mmCIF file of C-alpha atoms in Angstrom:
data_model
loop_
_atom_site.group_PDB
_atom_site.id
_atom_site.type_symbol
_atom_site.label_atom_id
_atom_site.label_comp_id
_atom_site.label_asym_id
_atom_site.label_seq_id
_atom_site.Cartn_x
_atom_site.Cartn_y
_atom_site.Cartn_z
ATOM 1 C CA UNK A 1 26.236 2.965 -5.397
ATOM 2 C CA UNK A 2 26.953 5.294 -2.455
ATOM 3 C CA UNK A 3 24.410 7.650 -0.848
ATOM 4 C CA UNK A 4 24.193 11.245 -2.703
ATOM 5 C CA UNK A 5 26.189 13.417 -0.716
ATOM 6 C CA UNK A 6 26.231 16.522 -3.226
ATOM 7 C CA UNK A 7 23.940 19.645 -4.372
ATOM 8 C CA UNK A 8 25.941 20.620 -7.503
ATOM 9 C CA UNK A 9 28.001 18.751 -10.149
ATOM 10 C CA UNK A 10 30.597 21.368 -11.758
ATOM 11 C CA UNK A 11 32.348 20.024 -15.248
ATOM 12 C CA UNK A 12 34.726 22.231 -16.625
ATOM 13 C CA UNK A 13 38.302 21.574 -18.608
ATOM 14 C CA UNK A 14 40.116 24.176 -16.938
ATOM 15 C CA UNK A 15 41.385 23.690 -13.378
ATOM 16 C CA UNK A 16 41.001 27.316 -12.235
ATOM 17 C CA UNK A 17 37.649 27.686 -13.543
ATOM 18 C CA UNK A 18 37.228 24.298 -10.888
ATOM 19 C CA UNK A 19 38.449 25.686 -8.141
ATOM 20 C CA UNK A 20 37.343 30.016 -8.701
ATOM 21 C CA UNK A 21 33.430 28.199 -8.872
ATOM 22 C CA UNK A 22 34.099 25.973 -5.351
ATOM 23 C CA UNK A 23 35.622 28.918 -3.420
ATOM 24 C CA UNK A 24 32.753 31.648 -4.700
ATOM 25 C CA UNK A 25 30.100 29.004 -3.724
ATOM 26 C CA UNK A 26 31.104 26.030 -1.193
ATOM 27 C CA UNK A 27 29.954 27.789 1.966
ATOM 28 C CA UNK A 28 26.308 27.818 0.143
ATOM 29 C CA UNK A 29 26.692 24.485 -1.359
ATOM 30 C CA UNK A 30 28.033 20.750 -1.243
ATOM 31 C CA UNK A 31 30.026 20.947 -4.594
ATOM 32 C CA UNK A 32 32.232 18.179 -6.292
ATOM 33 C CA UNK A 33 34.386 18.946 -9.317
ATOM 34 C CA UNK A 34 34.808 17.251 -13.167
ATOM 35 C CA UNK A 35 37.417 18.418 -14.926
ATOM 36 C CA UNK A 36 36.115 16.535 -18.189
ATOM 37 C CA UNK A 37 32.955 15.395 -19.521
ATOM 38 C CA UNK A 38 34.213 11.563 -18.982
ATOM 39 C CA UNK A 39 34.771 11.933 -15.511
ATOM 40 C CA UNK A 40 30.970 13.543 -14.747
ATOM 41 C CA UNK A 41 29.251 10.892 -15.980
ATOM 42 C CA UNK A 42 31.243 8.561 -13.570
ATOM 43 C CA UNK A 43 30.797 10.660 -10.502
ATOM 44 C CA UNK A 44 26.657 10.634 -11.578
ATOM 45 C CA UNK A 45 27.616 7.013 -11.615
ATOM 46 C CA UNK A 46 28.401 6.808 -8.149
ATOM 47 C CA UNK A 47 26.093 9.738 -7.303
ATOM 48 C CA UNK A 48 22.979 9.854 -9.770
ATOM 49 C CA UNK A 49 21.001 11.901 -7.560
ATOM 50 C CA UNK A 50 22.803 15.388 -7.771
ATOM 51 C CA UNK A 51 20.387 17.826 -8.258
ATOM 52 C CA UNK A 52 22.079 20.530 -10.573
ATOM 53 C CA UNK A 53 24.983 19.713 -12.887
ATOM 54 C CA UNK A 54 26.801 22.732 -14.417
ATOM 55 C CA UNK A 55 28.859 22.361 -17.315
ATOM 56 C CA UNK A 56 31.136 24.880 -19.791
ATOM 57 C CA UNK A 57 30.356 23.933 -23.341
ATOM 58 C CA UNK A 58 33.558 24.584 -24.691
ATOM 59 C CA UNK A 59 35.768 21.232 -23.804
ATOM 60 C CA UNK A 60 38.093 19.114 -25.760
ATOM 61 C CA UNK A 61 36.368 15.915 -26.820
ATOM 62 C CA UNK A 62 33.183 15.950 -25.492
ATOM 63 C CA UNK A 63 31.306 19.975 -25.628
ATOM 64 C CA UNK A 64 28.497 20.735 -23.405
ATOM 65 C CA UNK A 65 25.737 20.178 -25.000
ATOM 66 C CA UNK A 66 26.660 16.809 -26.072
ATOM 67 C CA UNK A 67 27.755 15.914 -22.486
ATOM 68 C CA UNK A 68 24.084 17.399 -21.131
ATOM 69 C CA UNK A 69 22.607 15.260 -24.411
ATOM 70 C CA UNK A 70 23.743 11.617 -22.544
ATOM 71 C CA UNK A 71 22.794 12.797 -19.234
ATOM 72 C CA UNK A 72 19.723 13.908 -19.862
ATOM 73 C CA UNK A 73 18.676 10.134 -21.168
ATOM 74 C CA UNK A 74 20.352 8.558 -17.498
ATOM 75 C CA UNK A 75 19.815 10.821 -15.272
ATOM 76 C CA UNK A 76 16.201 13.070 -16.179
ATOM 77 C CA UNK A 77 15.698 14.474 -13.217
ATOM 78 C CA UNK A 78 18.929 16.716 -12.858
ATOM 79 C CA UNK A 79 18.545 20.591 -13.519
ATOM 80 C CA UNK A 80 20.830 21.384 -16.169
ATOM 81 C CA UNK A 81 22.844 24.727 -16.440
ATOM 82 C CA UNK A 82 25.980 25.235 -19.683
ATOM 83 C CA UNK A 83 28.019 27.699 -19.436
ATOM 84 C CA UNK A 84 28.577 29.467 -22.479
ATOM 85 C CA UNK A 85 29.879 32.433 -24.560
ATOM 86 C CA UNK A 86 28.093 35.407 -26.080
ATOM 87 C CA UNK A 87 29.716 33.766 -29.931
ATOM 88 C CA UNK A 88 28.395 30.155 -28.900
ATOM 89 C CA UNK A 89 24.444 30.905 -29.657
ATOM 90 C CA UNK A 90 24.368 28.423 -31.750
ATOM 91 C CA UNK A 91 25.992 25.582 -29.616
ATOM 92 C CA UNK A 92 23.151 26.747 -26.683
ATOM 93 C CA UNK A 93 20.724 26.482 -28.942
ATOM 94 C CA UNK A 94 21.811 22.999 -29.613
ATOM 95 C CA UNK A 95 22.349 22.204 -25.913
ATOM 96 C CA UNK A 96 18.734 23.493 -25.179
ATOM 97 C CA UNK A 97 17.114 21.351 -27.685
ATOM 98 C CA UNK A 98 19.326 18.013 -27.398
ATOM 99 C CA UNK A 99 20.378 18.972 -23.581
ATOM 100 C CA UNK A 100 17.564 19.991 -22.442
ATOM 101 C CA UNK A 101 19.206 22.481 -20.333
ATOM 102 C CA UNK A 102 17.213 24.521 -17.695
ATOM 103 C CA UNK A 103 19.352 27.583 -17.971
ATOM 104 C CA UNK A 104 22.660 29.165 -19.398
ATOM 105 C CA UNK A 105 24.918 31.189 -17.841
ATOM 106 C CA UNK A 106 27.030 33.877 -19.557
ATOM 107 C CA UNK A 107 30.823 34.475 -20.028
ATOM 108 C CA UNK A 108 32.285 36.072 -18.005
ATOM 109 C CA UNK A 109 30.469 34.446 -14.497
ATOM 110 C CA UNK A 110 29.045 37.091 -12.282
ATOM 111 C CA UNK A 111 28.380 35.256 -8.368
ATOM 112 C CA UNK A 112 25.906 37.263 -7.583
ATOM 113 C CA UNK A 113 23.601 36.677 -10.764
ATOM 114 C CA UNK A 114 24.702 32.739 -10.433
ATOM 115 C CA UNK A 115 23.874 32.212 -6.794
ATOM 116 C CA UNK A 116 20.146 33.742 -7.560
ATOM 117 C CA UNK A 117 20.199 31.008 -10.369
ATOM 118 C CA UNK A 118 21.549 28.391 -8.442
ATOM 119 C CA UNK A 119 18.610 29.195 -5.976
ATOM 120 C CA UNK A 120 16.118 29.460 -8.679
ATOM 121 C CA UNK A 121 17.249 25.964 -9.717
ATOM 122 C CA UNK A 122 16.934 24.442 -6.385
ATOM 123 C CA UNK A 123 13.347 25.298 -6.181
ATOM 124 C CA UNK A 124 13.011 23.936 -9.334
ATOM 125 C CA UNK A 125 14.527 20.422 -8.644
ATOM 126 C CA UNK A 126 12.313 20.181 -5.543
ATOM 127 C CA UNK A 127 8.922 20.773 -6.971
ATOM 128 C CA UNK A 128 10.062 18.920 -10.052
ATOM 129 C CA UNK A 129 10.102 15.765 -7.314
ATOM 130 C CA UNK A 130 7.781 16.611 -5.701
ATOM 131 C CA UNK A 131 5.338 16.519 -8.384
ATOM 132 C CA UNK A 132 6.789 13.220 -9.324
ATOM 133 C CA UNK A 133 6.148 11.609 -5.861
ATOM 134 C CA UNK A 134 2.429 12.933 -6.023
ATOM 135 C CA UNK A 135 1.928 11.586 -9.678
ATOM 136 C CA UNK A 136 3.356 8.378 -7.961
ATOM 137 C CA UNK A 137 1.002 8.422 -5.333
ATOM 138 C CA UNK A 138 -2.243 9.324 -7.530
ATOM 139 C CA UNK A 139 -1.674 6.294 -9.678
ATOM 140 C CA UNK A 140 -1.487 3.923 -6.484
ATOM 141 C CA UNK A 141 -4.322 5.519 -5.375
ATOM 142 C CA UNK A 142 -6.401 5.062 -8.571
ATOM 143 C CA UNK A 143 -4.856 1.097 -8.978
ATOM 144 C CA UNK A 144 -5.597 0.460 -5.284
ATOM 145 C CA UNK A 145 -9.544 1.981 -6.211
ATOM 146 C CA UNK A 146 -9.671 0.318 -9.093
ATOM 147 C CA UNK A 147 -8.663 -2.928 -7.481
ATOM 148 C CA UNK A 148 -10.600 -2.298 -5.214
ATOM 149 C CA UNK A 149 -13.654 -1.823 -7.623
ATOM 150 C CA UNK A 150 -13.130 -5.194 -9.143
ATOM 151 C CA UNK A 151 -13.264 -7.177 -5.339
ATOM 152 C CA UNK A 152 -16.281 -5.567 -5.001
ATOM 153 C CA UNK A 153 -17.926 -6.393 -7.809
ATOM 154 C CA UNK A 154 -16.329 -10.271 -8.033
ATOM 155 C CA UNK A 155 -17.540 -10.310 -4.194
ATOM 156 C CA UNK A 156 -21.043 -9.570 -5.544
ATOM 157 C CA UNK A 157 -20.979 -12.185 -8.522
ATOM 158 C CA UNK A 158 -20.272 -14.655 -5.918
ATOM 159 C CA UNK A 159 -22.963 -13.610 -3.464
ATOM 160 C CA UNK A 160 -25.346 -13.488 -6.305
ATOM 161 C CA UNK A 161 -24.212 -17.440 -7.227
ATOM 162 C CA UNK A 162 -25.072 -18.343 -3.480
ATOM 163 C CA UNK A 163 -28.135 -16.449 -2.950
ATOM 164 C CA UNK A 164 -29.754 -17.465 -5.991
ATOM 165 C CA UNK A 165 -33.632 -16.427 -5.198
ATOM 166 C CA UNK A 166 -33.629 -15.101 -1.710
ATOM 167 C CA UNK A 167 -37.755 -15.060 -1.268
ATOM 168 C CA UNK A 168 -38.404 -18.712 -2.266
ATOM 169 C CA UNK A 169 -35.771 -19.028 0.553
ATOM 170 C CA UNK A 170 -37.192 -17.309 2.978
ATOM 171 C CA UNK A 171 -40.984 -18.225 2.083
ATOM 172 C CA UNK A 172 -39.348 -21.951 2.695
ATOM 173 C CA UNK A 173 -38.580 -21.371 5.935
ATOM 174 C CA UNK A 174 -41.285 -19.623 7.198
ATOM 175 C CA UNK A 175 -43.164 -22.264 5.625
ATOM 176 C CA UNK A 176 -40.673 -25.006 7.828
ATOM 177 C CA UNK A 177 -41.225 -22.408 11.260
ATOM 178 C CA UNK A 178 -45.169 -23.101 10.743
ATOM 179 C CA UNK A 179 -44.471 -26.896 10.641
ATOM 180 C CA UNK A 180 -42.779 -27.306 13.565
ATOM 181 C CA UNK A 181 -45.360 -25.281 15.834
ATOM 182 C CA UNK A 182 -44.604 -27.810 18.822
ATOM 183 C CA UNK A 183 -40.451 -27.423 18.801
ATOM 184 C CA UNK A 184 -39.291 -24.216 20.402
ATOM 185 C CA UNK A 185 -35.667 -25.061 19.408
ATOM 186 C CA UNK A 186 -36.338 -25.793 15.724
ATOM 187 C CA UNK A 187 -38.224 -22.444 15.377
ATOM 188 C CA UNK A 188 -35.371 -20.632 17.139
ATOM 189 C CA UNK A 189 -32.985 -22.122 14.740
ATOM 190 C CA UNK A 190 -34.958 -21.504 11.718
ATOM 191 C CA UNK A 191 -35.259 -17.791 12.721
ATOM 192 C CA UNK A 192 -31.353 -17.913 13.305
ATOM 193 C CA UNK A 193 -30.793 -19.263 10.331
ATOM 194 C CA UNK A 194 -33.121 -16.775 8.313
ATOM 195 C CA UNK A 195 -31.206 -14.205 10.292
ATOM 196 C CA UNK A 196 -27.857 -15.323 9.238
ATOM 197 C CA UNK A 197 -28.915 -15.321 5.397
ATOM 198 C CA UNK A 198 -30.024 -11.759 5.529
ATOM 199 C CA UNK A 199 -27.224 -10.495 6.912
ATOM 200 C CA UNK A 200 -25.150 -12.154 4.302
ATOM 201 C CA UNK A 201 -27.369 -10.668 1.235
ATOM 202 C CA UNK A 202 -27.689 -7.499 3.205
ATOM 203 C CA UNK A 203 -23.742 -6.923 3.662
ATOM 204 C CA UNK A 204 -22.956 -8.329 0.159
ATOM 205 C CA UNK A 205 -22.683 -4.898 -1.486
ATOM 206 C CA UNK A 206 -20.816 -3.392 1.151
ATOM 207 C CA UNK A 207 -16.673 -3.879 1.423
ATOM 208 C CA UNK A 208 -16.826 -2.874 4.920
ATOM 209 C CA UNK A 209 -18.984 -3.291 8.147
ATOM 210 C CA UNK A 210 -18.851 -2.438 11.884
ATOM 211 C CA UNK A 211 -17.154 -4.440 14.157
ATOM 212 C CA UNK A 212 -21.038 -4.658 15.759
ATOM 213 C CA UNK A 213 -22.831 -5.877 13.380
ATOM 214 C CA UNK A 214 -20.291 -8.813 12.797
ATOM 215 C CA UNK A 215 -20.326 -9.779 16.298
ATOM 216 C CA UNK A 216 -24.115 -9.952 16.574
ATOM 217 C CA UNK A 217 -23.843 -11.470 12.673
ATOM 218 C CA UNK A 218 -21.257 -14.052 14.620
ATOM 219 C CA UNK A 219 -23.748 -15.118 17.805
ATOM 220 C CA UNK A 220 -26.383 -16.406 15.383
ATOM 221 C CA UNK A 221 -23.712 -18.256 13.531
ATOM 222 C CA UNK A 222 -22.426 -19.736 17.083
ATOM 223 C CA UNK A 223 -25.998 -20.511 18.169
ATOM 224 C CA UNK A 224 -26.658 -22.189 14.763
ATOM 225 C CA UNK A 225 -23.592 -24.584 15.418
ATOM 226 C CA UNK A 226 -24.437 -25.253 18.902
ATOM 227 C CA UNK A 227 -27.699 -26.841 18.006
ATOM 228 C CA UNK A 228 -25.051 -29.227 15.705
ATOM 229 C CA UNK A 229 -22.574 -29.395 18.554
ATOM 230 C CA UNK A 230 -24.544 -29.336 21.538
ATOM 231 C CA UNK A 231 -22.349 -28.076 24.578
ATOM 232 C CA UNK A 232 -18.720 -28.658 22.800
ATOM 233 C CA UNK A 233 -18.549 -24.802 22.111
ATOM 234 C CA UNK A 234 -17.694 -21.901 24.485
ATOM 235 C CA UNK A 235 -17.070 -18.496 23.285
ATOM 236 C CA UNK A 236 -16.569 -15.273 24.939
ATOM 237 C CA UNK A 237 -16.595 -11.511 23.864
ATOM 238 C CA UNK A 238 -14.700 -9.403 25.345
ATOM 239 C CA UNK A 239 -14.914 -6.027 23.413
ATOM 240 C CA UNK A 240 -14.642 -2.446 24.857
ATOM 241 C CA UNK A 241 -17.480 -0.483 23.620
ATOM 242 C CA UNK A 242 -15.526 1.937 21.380
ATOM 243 C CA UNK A 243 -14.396 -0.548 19.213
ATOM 244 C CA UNK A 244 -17.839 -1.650 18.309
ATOM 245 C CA UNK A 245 -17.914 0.937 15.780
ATOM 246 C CA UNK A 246 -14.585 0.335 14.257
ATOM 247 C CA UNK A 247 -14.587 -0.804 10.996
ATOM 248 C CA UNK A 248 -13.803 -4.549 9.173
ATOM 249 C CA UNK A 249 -13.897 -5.998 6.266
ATOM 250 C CA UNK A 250 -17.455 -7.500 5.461
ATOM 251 C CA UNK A 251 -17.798 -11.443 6.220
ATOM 252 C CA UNK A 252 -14.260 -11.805 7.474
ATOM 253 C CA UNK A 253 -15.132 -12.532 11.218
ATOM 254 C CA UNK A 254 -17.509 -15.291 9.633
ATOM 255 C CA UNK A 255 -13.815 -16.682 7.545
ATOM 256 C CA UNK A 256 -12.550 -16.922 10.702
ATOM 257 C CA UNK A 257 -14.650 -18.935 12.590
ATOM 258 C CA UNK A 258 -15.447 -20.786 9.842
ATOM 259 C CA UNK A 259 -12.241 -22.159 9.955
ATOM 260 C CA UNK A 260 -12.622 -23.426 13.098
ATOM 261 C CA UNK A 261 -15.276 -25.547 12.649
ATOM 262 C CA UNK A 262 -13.319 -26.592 8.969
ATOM 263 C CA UNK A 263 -9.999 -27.283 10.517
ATOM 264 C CA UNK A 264 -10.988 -29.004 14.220
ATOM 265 C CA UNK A 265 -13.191 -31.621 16.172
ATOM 266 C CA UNK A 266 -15.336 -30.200 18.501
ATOM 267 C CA UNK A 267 -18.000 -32.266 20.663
ATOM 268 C CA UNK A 268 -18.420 -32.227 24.565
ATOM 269 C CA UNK A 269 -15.078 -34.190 25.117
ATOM 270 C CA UNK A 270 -13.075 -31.600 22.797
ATOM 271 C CA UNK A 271 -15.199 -28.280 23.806
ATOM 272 C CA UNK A 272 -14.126 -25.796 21.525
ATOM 273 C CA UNK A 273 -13.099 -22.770 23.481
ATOM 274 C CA UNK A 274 -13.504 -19.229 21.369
ATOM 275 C CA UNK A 275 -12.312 -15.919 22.327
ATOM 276 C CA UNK A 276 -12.835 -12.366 20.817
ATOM 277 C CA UNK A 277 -10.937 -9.729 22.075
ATOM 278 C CA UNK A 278 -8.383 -6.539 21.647
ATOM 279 C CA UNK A 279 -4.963 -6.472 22.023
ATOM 280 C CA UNK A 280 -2.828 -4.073 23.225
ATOM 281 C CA UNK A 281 -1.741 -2.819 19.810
ATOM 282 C CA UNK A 282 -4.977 -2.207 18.865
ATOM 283 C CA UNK A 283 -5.730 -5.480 17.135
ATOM 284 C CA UNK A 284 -9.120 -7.725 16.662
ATOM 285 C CA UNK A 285 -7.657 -11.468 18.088
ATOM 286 C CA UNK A 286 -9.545 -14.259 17.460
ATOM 287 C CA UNK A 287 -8.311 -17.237 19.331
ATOM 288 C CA UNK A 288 -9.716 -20.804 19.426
ATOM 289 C CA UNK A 289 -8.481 -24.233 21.221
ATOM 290 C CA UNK A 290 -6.723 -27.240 18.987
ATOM 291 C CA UNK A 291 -8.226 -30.344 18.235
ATOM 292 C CA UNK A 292 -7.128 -30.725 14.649
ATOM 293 C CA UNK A 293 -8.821 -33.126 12.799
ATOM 294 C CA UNK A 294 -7.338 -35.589 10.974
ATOM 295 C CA UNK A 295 -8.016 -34.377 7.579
ATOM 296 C CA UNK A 296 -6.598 -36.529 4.365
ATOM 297 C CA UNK A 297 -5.800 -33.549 2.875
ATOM 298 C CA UNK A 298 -3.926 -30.823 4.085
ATOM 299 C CA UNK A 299 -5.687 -27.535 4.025
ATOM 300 C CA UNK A 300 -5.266 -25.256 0.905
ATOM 301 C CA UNK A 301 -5.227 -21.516 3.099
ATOM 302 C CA UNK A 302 -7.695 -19.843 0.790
ATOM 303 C CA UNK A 303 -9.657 -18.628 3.953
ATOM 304 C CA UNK A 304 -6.644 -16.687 5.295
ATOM 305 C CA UNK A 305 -5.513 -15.626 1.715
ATOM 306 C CA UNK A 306 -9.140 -13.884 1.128
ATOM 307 C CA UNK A 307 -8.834 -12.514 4.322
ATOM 308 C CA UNK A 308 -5.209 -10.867 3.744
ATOM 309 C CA UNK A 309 -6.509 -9.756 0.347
ATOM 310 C CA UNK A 310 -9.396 -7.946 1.703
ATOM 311 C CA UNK A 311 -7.237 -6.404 4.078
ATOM 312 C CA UNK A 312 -4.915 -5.104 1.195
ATOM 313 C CA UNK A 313 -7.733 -2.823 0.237
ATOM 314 C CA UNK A 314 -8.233 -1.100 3.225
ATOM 315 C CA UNK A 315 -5.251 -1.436 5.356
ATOM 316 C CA UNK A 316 -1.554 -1.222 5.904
ATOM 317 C CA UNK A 317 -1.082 -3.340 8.379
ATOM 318 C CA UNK A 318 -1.618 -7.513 7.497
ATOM 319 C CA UNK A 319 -3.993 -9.898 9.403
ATOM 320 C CA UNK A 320 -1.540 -12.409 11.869
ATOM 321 C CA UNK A 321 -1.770 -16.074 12.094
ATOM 322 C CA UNK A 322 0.284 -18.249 14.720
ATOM 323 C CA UNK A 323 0.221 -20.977 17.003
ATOM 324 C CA UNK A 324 0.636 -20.006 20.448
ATOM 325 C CA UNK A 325 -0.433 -22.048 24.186
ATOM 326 C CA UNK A 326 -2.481 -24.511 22.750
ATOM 327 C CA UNK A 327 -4.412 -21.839 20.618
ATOM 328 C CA UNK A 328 -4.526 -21.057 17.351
ATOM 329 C CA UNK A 329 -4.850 -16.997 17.402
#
């Protein structure tokens, strides 16, 4: 199929009615010429995107109207135009109910009157697809909110499963901070902890958060597995203030490290270095060393597909995963 290189598609059985329509009209417009019904519907063929097809309803064979009746089922979004006698009411009628013809132009032609309806059709066409792209874009717009609807609200089934009865929780550890009066550390790491959990009920019924509140969401996490890993961790933040008020996808900064501490050994003699940063192109990198472990199984990437899905709801542009230097970024 080759690229539409025409504005109007003339169909007529005589040869100087052809060629009298391309001289009046071929400095205004890209024109190409049928001389039967037959031979229009292979040029739309080759060119289905013509925007105006033109065609005299008396032929031998195939008329007008039934040659507008076939296109009209391939190729919809054409502005039709038969050219017809005063005595042929009848056979416009036909073409304007079968056809579905946009206009009809009287025997015998007069240029001027045509060019005005050539232009009229033009405009036509162009809002016609216009209109069409729009509709296309409103109904991605209301599948991509409706999707979006239904992440939200599966997102909040599953924080509901995993923060079944938040206030014995909490009364639990507060309860566990009062027991261990004498250990600074433990107390500091319940009140992490309690920290982390509220954030994580908090954020539940929100699809996004700021890049701020993860980070400080993500230090409490890091402190939390320190206390497991003693000094085998090292991470560094390295965020220009603007950016702190950018906007992420809720929990995904806790996927990522997550998978960190899923995927590798860390302990003092494999310190697991972390950094946070921006790119040049304006992307959030998260970068960690390797020290896979040696898992039995190999991992099944539902951390990074959540992540890319959440992304789909928000965002053009599609999280990045490689191995680069000894880091996994």
């Amino acid at each position: 199929m080759e690229e539409n290189n025409y504005d109007i598609l003339y169909v007529d059985d005589e040869r100087n009615n052809l060629d009298a329509f391309k001289a009046s009209f071929r400095r205004e417009f890209k024109i190409v010429l049928a001389i039967s019904a037959e031979e229009g519907l292979k040029i739309l063929s080759d060119y289905p995107k013509i925007p105006i097809i033109i065609s005299d309803q008396r032929m031998p064979g195939t008329t007008g109207s039934e040659f507008f009746e076939e296109v009209s089922q391939h190729f919809p979004d054409s502005i039709r135009i038969l050219i017809t006698g005063y005595s042929d009411l009848e056979s416009t009628i036909e073409a304007i109910n079968k056809g579905k013809i946009f206009y009809y132009i009287s025997k015998p032609i007069n240029p001027d009157e045509v060019k005005i309806i050539l232009n009229k059709s033009f405009e036509s066409y162009h809002l016609q697809m216009s209109n069409k792209i729009l509709t296309k874009e409103r109904e991605e717009l209301l599948i991509k909110s409706e999707k979006e609807e239904k992440e939200l609200i599966k997102s909040q089934l599953q924080n509901l499963r995993s923060h079944i009865n938040p206030h014995f929780l909490f009364n639990s550890l507060n309860i566990l901070s009062a027991l261990v009066n004498d250990n600074d550390q433990a107390k500091t790491y319940i009140l992490k902890l309690a920290h982390v959990y509220r954030y994580l009920l908090k954020s539940s019924d929100h699809t996004l958060s700021t890049l701020k509140s993860e980070l400080e969401f993500i230090k409490e996490y890091i402190f939390l597995q320190k206390i497991r890993f003693a000094n085998g961790i090292d991470m560094k933040l390295k965020i220009p203030e603007p950016y702190l008020e950018y906007l992420i996808p809720s929990y995904s900064m806790q996927i990522l490290i997550e998978n960190i501490f899923k995927h590798n050994a860390v302990s003092e003699e494999y310190t697991m270095q972390i950094n946070v940063y921006i790119e040049d192109n304006d992307y959030l990198a998260v970068s960690n060393t390797l020290h896979p472990k040696n898992n039995l199984f190999e991992s099944s990437g539902i951390g990074q597909i959540n992540l890319i899905e959440r992304y789909k709801l928000v965002s053009d542009k599609k999280p990045i995963f490689k191995t680069e230097n000894g880091l996994y970024i």
